[in-house]
PDB file of C-alpha atoms in Angstrom:
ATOM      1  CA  UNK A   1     -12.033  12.393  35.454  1.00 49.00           C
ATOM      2  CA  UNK A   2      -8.980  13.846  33.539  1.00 43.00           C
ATOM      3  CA  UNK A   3      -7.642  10.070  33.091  1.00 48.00           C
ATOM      4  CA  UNK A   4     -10.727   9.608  31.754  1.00 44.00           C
ATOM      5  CA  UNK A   5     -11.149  12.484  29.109  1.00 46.00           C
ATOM      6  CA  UNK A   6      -7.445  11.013  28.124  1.00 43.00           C
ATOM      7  CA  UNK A   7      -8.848   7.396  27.257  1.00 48.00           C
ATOM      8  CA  UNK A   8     -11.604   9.024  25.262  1.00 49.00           C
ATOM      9  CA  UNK A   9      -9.533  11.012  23.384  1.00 48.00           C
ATOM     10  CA  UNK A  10      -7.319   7.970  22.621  1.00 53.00           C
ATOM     11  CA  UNK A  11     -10.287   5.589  21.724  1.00 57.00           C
ATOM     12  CA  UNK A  12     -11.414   8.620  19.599  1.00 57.00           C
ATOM     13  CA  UNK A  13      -8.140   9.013  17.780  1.00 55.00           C
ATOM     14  CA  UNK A  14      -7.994   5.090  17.003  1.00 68.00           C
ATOM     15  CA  UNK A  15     -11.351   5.115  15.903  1.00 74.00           C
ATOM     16  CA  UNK A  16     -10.119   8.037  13.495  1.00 80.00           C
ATOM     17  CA  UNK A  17      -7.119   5.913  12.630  1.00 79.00           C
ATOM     18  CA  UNK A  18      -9.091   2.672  11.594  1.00 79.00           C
ATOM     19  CA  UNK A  19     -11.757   4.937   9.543  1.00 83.00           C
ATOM     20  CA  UNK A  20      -8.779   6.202   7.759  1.00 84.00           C
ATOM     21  CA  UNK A  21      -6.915   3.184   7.510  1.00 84.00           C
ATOM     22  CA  UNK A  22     -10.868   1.661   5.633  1.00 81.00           C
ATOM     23  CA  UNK A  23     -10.591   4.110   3.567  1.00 83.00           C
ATOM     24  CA  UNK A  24      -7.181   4.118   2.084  1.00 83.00           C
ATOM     25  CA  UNK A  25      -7.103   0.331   1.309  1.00 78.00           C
ATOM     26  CA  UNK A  26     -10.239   1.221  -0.245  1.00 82.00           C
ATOM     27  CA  UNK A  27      -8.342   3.582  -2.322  1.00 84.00           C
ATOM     28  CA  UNK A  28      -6.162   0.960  -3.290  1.00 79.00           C
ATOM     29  CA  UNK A  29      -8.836  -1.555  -4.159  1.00 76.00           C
ATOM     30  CA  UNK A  30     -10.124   1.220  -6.141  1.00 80.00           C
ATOM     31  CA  UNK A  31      -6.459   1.848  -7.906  1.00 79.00           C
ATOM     32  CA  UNK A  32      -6.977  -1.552  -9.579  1.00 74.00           C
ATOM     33  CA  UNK A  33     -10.221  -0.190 -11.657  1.00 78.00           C
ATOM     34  CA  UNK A  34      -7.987   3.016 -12.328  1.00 82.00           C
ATOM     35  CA  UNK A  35      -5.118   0.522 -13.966  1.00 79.00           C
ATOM     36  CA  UNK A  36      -7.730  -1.048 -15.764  1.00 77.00           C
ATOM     37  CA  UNK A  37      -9.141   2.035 -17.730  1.00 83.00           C
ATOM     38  CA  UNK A  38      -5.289   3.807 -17.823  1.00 85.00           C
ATOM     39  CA  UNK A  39      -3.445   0.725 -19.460  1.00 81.00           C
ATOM     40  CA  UNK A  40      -6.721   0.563 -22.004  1.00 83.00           C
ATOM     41  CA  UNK A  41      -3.958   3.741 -23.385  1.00 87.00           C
ATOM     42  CA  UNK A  42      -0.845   3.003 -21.984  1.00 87.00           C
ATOM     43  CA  UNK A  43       1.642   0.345 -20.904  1.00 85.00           C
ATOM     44  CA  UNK A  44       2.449  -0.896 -17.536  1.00 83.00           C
ATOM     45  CA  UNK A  45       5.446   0.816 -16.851  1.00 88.00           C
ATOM     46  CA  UNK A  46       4.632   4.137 -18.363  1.00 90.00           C
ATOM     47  CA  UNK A  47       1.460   3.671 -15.670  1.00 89.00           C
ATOM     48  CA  UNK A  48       3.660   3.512 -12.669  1.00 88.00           C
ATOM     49  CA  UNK A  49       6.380   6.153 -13.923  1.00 92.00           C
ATOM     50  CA  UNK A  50       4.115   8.666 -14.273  1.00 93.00           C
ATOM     51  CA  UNK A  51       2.050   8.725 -11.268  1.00 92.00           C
ATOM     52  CA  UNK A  52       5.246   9.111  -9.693  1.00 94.00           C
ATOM     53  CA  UNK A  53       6.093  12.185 -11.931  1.00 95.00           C
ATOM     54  CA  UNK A  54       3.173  13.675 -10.544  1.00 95.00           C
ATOM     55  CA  UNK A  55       3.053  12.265  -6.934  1.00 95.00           C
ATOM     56  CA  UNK A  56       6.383  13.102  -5.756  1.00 95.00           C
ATOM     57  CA  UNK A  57       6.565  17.208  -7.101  1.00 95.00           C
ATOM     58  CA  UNK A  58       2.894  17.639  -5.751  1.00 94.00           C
ATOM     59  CA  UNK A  59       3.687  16.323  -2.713  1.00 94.00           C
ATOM     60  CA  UNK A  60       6.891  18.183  -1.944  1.00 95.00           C
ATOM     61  CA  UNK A  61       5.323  21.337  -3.084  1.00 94.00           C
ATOM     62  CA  UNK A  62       2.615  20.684  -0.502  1.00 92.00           C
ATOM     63  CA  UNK A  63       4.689  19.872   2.011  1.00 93.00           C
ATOM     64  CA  UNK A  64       6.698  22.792   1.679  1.00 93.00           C
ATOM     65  CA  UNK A  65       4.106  25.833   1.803  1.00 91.00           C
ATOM     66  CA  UNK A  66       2.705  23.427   4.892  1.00 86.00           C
ATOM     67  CA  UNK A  67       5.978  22.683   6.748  1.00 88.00           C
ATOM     68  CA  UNK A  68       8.316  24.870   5.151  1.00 89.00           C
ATOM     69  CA  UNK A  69      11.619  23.889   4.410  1.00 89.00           C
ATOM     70  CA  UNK A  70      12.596  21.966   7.478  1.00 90.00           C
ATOM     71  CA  UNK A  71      10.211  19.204   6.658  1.00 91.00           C
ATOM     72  CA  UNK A  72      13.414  17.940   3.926  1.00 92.00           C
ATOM     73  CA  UNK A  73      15.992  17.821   6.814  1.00 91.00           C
ATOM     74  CA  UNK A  74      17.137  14.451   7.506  1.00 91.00           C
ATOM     75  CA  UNK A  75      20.608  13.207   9.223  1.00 91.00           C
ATOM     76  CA  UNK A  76      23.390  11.938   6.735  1.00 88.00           C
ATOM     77  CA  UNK A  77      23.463   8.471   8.650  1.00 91.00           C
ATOM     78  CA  UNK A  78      19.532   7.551   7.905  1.00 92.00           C
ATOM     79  CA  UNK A  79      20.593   7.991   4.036  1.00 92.00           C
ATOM     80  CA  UNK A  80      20.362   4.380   3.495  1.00 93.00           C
ATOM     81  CA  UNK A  81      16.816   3.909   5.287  1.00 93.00           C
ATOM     82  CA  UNK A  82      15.335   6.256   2.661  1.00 95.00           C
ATOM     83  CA  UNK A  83      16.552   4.467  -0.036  1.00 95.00           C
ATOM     84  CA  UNK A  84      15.778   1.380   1.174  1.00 95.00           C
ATOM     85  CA  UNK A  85      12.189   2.873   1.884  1.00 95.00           C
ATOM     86  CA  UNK A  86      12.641   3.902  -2.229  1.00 96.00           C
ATOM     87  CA  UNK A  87      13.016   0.823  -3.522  1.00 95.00           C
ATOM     88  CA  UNK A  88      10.756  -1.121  -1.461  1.00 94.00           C
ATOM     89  CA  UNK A  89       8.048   1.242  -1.597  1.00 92.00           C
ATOM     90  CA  UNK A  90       7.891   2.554  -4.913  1.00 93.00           C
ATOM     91  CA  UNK A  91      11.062   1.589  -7.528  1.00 93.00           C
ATOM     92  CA  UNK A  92      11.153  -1.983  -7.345  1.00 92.00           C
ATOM     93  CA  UNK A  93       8.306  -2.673  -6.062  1.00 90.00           C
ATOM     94  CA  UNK A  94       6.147  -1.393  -9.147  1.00 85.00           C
ATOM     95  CA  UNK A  95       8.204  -2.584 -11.594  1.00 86.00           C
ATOM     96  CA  UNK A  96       8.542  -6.148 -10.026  1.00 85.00           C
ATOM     97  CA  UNK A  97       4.812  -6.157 -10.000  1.00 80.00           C
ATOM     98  CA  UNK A  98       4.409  -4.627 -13.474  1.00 74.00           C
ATOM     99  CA  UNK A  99       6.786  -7.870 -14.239  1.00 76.00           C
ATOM    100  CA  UNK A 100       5.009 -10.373 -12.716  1.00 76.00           C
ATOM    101  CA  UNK A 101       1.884  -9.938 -14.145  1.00 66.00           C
ATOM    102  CA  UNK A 102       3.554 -10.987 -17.370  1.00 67.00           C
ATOM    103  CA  UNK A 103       4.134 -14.493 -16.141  1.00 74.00           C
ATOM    104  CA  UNK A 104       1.374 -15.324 -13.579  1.00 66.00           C
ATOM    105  CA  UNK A 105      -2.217 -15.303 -13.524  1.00 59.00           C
ATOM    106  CA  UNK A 106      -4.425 -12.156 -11.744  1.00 57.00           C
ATOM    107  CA  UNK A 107      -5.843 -14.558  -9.297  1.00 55.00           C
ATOM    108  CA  UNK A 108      -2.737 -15.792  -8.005  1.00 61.00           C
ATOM    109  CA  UNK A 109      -0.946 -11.779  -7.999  1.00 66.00           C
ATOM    110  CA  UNK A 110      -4.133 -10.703  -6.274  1.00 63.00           C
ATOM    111  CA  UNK A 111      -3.598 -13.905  -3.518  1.00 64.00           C
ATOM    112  CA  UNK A 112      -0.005 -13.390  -2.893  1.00 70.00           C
ATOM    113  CA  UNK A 113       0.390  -9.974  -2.558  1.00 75.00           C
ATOM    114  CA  UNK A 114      -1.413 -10.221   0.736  1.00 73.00           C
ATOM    115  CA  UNK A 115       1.159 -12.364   2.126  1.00 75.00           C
ATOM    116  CA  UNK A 116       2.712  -9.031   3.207  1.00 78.00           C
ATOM    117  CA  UNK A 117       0.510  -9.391   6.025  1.00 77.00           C
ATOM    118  CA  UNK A 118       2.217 -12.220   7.338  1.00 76.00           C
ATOM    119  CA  UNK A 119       5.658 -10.840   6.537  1.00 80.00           C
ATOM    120  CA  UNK A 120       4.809  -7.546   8.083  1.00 80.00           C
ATOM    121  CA  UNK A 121       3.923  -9.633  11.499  1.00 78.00           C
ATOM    122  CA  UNK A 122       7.330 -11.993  11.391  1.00 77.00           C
ATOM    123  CA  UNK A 123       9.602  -9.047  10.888  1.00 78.00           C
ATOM    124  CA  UNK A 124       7.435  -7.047  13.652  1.00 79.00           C
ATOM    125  CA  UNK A 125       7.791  -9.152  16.253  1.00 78.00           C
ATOM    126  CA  UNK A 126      11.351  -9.727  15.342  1.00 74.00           C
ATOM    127  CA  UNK A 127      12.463  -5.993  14.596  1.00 75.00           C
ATOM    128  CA  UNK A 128       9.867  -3.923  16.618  1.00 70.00           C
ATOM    129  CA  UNK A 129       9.398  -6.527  19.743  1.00 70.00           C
ATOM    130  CA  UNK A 130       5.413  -6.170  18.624  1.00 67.00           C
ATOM    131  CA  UNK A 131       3.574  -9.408  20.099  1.00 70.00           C
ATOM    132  CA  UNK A 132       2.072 -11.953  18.678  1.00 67.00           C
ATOM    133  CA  UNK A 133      -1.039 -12.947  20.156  1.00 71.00           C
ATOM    134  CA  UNK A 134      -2.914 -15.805  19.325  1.00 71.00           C
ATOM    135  CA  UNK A 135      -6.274 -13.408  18.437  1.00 70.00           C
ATOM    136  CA  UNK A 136      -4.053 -11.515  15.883  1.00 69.00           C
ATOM    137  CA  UNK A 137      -2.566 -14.896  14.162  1.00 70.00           C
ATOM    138  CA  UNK A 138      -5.936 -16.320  13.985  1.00 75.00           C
ATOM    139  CA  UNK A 139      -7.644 -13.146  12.282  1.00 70.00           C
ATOM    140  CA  UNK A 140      -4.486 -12.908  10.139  1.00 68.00           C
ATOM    141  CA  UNK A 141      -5.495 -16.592   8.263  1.00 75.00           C
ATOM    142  CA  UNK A 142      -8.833 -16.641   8.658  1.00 73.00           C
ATOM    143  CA  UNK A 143      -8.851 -13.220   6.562  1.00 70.00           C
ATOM    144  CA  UNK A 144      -6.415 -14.578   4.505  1.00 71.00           C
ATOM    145  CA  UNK A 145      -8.772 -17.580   3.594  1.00 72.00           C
ATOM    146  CA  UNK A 146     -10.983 -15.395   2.856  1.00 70.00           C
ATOM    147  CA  UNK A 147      -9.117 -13.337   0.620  1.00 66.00           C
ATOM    148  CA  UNK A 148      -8.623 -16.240  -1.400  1.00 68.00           C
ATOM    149  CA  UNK A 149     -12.143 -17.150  -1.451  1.00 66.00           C
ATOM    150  CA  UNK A 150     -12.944 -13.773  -2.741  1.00 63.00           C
ATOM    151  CA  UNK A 151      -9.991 -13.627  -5.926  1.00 60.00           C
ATOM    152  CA  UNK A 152     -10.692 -17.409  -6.573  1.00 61.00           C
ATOM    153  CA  UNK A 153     -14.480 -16.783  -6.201  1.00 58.00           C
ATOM    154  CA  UNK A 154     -14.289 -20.799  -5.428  1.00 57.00           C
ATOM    155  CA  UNK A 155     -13.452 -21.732  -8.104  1.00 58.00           C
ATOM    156  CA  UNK A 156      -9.822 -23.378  -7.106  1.00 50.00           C
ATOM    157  CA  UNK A 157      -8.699 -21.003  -9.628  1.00 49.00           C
ATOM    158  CA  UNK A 158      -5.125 -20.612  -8.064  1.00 48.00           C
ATOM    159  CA  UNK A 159      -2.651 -22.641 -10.861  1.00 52.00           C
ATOM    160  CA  UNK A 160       0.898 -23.383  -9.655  1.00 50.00           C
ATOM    161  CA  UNK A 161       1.658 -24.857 -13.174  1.00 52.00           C
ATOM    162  CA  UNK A 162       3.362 -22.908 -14.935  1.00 55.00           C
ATOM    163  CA  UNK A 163       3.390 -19.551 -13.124  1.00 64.00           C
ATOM    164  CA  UNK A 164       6.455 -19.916 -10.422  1.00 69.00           C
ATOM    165  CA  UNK A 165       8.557 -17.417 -12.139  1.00 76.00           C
ATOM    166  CA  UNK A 166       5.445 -14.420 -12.034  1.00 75.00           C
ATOM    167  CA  UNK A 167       4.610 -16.248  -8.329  1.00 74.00           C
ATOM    168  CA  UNK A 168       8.047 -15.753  -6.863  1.00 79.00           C
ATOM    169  CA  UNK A 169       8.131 -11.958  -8.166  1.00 83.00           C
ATOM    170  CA  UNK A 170       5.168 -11.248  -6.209  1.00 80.00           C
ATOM    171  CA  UNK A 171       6.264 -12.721  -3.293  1.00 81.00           C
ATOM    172  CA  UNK A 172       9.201 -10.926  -3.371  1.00 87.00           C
ATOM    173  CA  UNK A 173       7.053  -7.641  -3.796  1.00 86.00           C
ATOM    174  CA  UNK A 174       5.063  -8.585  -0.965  1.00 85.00           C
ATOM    175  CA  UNK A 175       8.340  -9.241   1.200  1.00 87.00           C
ATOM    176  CA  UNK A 176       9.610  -5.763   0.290  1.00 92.00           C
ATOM    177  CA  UNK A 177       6.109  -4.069   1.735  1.00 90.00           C
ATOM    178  CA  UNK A 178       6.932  -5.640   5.022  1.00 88.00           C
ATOM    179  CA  UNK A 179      10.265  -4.062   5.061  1.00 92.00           C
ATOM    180  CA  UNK A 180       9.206  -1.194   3.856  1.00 92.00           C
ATOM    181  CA  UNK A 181       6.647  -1.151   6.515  1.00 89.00           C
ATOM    182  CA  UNK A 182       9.320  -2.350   9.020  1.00 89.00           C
ATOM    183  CA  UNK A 183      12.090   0.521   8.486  1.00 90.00           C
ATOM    184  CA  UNK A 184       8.992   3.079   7.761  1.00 87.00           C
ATOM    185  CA  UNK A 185       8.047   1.977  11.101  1.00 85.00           C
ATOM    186  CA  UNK A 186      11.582   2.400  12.636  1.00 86.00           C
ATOM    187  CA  UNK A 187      12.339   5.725  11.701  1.00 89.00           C
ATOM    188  CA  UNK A 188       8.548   6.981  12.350  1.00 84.00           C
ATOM    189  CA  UNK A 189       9.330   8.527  15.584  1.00 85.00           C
ATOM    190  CA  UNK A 190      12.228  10.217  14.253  1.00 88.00           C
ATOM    191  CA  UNK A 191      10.734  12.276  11.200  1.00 91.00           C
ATOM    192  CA  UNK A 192       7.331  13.702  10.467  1.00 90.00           C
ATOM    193  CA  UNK A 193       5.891  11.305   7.680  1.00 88.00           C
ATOM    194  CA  UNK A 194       5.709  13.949   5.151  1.00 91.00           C
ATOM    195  CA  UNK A 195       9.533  14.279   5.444  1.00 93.00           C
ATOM    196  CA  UNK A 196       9.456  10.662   5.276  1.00 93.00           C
ATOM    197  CA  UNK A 197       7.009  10.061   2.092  1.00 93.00           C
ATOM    198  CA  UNK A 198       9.102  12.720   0.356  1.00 94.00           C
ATOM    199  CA  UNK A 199      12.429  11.186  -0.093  1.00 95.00           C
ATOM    200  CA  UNK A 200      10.835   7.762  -0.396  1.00 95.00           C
ATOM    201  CA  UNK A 201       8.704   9.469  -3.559  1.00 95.00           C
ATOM    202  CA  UNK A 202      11.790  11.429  -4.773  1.00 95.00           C
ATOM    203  CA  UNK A 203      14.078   8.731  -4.729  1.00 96.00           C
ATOM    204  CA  UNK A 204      11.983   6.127  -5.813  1.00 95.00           C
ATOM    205  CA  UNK A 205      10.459   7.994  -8.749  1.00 96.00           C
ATOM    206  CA  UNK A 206      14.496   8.874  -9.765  1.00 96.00           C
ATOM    207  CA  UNK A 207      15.100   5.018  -9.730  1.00 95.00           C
ATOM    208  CA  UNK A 208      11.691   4.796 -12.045  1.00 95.00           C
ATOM    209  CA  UNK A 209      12.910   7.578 -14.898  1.00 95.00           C
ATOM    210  CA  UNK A 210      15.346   5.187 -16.648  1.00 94.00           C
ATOM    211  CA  UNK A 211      12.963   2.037 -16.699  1.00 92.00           C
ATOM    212  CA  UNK A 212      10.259   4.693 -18.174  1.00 93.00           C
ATOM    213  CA  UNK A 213      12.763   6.057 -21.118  1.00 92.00           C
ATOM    214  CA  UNK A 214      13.786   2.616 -21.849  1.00 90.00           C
ATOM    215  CA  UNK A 215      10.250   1.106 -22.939  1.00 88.00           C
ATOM    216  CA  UNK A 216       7.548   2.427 -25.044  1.00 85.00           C
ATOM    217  CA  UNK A 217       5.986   5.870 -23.962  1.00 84.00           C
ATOM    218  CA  UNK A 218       3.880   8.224 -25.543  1.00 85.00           C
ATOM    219  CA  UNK A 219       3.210  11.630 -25.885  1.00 85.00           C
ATOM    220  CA  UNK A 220       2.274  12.912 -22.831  1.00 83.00           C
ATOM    221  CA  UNK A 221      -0.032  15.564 -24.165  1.00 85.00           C
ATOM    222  CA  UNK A 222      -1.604  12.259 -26.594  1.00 88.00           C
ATOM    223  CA  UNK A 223      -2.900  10.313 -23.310  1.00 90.00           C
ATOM    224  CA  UNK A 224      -6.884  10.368 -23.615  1.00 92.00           C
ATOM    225  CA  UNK A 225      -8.694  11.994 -20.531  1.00 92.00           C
ATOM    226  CA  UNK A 226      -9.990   8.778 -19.530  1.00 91.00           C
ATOM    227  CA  UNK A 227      -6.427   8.023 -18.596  1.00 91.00           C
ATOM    228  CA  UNK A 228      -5.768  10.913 -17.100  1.00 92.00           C
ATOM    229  CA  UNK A 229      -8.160  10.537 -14.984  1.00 93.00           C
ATOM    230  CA  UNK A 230      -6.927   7.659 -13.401  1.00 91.00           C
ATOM    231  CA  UNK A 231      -3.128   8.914 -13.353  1.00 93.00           C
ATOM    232  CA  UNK A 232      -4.721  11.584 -11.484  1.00 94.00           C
ATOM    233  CA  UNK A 233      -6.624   9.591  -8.757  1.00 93.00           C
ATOM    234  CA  UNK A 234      -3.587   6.867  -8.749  1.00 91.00           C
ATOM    235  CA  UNK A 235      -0.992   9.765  -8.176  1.00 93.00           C
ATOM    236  CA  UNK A 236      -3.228  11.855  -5.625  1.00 92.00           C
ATOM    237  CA  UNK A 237      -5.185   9.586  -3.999  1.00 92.00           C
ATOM    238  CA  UNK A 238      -3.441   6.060  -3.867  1.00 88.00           C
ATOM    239  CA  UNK A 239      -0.511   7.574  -3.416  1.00 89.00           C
ATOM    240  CA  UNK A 240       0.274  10.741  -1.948  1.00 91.00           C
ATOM    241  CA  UNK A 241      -2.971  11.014   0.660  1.00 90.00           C
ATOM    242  CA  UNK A 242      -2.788   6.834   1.110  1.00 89.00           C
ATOM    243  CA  UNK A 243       1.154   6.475   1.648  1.00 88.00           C
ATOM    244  CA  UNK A 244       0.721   9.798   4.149  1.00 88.00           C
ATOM    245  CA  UNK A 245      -2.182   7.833   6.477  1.00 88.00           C
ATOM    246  CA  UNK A 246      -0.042   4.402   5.758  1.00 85.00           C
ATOM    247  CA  UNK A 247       2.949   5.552   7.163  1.00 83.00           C
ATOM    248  CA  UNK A 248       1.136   7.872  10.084  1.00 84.00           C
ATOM    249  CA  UNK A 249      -0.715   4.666  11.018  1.00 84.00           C
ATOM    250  CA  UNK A 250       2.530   2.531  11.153  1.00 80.00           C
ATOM    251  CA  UNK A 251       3.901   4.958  14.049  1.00 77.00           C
ATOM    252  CA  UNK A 252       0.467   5.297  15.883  1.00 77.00           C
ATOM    253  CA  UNK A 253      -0.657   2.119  15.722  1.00 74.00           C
ATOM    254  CA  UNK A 254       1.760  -0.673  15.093  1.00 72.00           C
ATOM    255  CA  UNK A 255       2.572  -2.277  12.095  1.00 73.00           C
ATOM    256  CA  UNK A 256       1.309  -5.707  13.063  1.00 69.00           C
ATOM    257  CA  UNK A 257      -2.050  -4.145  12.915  1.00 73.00           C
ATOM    258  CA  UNK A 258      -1.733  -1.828  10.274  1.00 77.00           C
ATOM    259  CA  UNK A 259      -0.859  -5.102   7.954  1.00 71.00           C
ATOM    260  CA  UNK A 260      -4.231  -6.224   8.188  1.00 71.00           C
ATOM    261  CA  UNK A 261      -6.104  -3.716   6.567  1.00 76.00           C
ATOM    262  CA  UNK A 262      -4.537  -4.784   3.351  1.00 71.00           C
ATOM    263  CA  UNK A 263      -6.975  -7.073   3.305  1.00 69.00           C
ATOM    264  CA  UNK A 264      -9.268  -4.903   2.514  1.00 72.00           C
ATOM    265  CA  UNK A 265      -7.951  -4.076  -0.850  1.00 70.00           C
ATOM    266  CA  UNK A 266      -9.231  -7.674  -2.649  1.00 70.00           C
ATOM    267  CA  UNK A 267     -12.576  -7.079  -0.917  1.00 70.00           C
ATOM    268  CA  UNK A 268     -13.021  -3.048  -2.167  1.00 73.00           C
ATOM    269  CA  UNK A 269     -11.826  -4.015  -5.908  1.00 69.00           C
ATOM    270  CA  UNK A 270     -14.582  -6.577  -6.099  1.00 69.00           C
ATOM    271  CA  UNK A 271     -16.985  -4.145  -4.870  1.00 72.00           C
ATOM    272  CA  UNK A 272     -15.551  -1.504  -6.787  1.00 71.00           C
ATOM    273  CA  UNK A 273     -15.847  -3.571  -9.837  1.00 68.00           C
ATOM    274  CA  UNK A 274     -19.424  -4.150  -9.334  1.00 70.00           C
ATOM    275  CA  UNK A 275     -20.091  -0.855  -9.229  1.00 71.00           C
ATOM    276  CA  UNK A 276     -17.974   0.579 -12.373  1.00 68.00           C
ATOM    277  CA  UNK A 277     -16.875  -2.414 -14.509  1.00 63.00           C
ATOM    278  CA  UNK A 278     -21.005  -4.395 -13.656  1.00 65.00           C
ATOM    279  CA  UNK A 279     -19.007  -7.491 -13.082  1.00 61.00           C
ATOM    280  CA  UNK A 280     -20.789 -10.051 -10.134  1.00 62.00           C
ATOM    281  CA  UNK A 281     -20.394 -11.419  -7.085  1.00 61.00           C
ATOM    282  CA  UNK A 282     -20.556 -15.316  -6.561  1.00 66.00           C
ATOM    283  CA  UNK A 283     -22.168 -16.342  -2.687  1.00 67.00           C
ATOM    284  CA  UNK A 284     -18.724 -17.792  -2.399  1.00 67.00           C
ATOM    285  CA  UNK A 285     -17.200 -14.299  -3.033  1.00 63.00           C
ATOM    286  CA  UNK A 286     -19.520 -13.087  -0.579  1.00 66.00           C
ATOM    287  CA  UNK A 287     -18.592 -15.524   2.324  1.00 70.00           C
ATOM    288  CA  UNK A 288     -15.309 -14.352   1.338  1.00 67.00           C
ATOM    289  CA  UNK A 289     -15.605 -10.854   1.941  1.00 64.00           C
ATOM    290  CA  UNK A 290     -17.511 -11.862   5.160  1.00 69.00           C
ATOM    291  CA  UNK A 291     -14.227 -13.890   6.343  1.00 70.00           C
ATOM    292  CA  UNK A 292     -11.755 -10.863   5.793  1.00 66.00           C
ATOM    293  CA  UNK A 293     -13.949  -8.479   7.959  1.00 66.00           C
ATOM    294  CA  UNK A 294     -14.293 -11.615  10.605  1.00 70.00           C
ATOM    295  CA  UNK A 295     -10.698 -12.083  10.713  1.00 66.00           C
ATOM    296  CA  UNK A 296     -10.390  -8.605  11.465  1.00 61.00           C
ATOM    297  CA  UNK A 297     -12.297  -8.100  14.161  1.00 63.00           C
ATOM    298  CA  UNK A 298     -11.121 -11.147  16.016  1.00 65.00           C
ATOM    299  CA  UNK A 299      -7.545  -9.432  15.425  1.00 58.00           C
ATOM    300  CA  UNK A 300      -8.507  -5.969  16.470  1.00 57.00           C
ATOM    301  CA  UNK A 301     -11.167  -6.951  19.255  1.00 58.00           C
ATOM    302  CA  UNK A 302      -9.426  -5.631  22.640  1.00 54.00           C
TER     303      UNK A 302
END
């Protein structure tokens, strides 16, 4: 009986983990509606920068009156993990995709960015001796064929002309989630991951404030309340309470699975966008979106 009550609890807590998991890609899906409306006001970089500003103070603030201050002790020799963690997560990351976006298409940014998925499982079963099974490398392509089905919308719309500069960035930015993911991963049973989020948030937004004084800004105070808004959501939501279940998951869970919910992210913008911006889904869309939640459950089905 008391094995049993164990399992339950486990199968409970999973279940808890995948509902929050949903929900933060859905978050992120969502932080692509948010960038639409803030950069109607403000540029790219001035975007990322500043839900940084106010990601990284709230959240050490939090942590603090939670925690106290022994949540910011780390040992001298992980120093390098947390910067590497800083400029895969947040520094370079941002501005690489900021970048790309000036020299590839949305369809083909939206597409390659979830090649992280595939990263994420290479460097797992290298690095963190996570298998993989044949059910989780099937679900991995047939959601990512359906990911493209949904940011093509069938259309072929993917354009290799002309783009490989913008193309390479992202794959680069997608290559830096996995390893951000990976050493996240690696040091997740050492520190709590609020001690973990914070440096990567502190150091990362450091490594933002040049980039952010050397192009266009305005006036803080100037920034319409429309944009606001979304710095707000971006900076508490896709950030702070996203990174803090992201990086919780990847010790739980595994990072192999964790990787797949990015899938997600395509599918909630669409619907997202339907819902805010009245744009439409094509049946091909559709069958996409169908295909990512397929591939999923062949990869999590025990």
């Amino acid at each position: 009986m008391f094995s049993m009550d164990i399992k339950n609890e486990n199968n409970n807590y999973d279940v808890l983990m995948i509902i929050a998991l949903v929900s933060i890609n859905i978050f992120w899906g969502a932080s692509f509606i948010a960038n639409a409306i803030a950069l109607k006001s403000i540029n790219s970089i001035e975007l990322a920068s500043i839900r940084f500003f106010i990601a990284a103070p709230v959240l050490a603030i939090v942590s603090y009156f939670l925690k106290g201050k022994e949540i910011f002790k780390i040992d001298k020799k992980d120093y390098m993990t947390f910067i590497l963690l800083a400029i895969t997560g947040v520094t370079v990351q941002y501005i690489l995709q900021v970048s790309a976006q000036n020299y590839t298409t949305a369809t083909n940014c939206s597409l390659l960015i979830n090649s992280s998925v595939f990263f994420i499982m290479i460097l797992s079963t290298m690095l963190l001796d996570e298998k993989m099974t044949l059910r989780k490398l099937s679900g991995a392509i047939i959601g990512f064929l359906g990911v493209a089905l949904l940011v093509s919308k069938g259309e072929m719309a993917f354009d290799l002309g002309g783009h490989l500069l913008g193309d390479i960035l992202i794959i680069i930015c997608a290559a830096m989630w996995a390893v951000y993911s990976i050493s996240g991963k690696k040091i997740s049973s050492k520190y709590h991951p609020l001690t973990i989020l914070n440096y990567t948030f502190i150091l990362g937004t450091i490594g933002l404030v040049p980039f952010y004084f050397m192009t266009p800004h305005m006036n803080i105070m100037e920034i319409p309340m429309d944009a606001i808004a979304a710095i707000l959501f971006l900076a508490l939501f896709c950030s702070i309470v996203a990174y803090i279940v992201y990086n919780t998951a990847l010790e739980k869970i595994g990072a192999s699975r964790v990787a797949l919910y990015i899938y997600l992210v395509p599918l909630s913008t669409i619907i997202m966008a339907m819902i805010v911006l009245n744009e439409t889904m094509t049946v091909l869309s559709g069958i996409g979106g169908l295909l990512v939640l397929t591939g999923m459950y062949i990869a999590e089905k025990k």
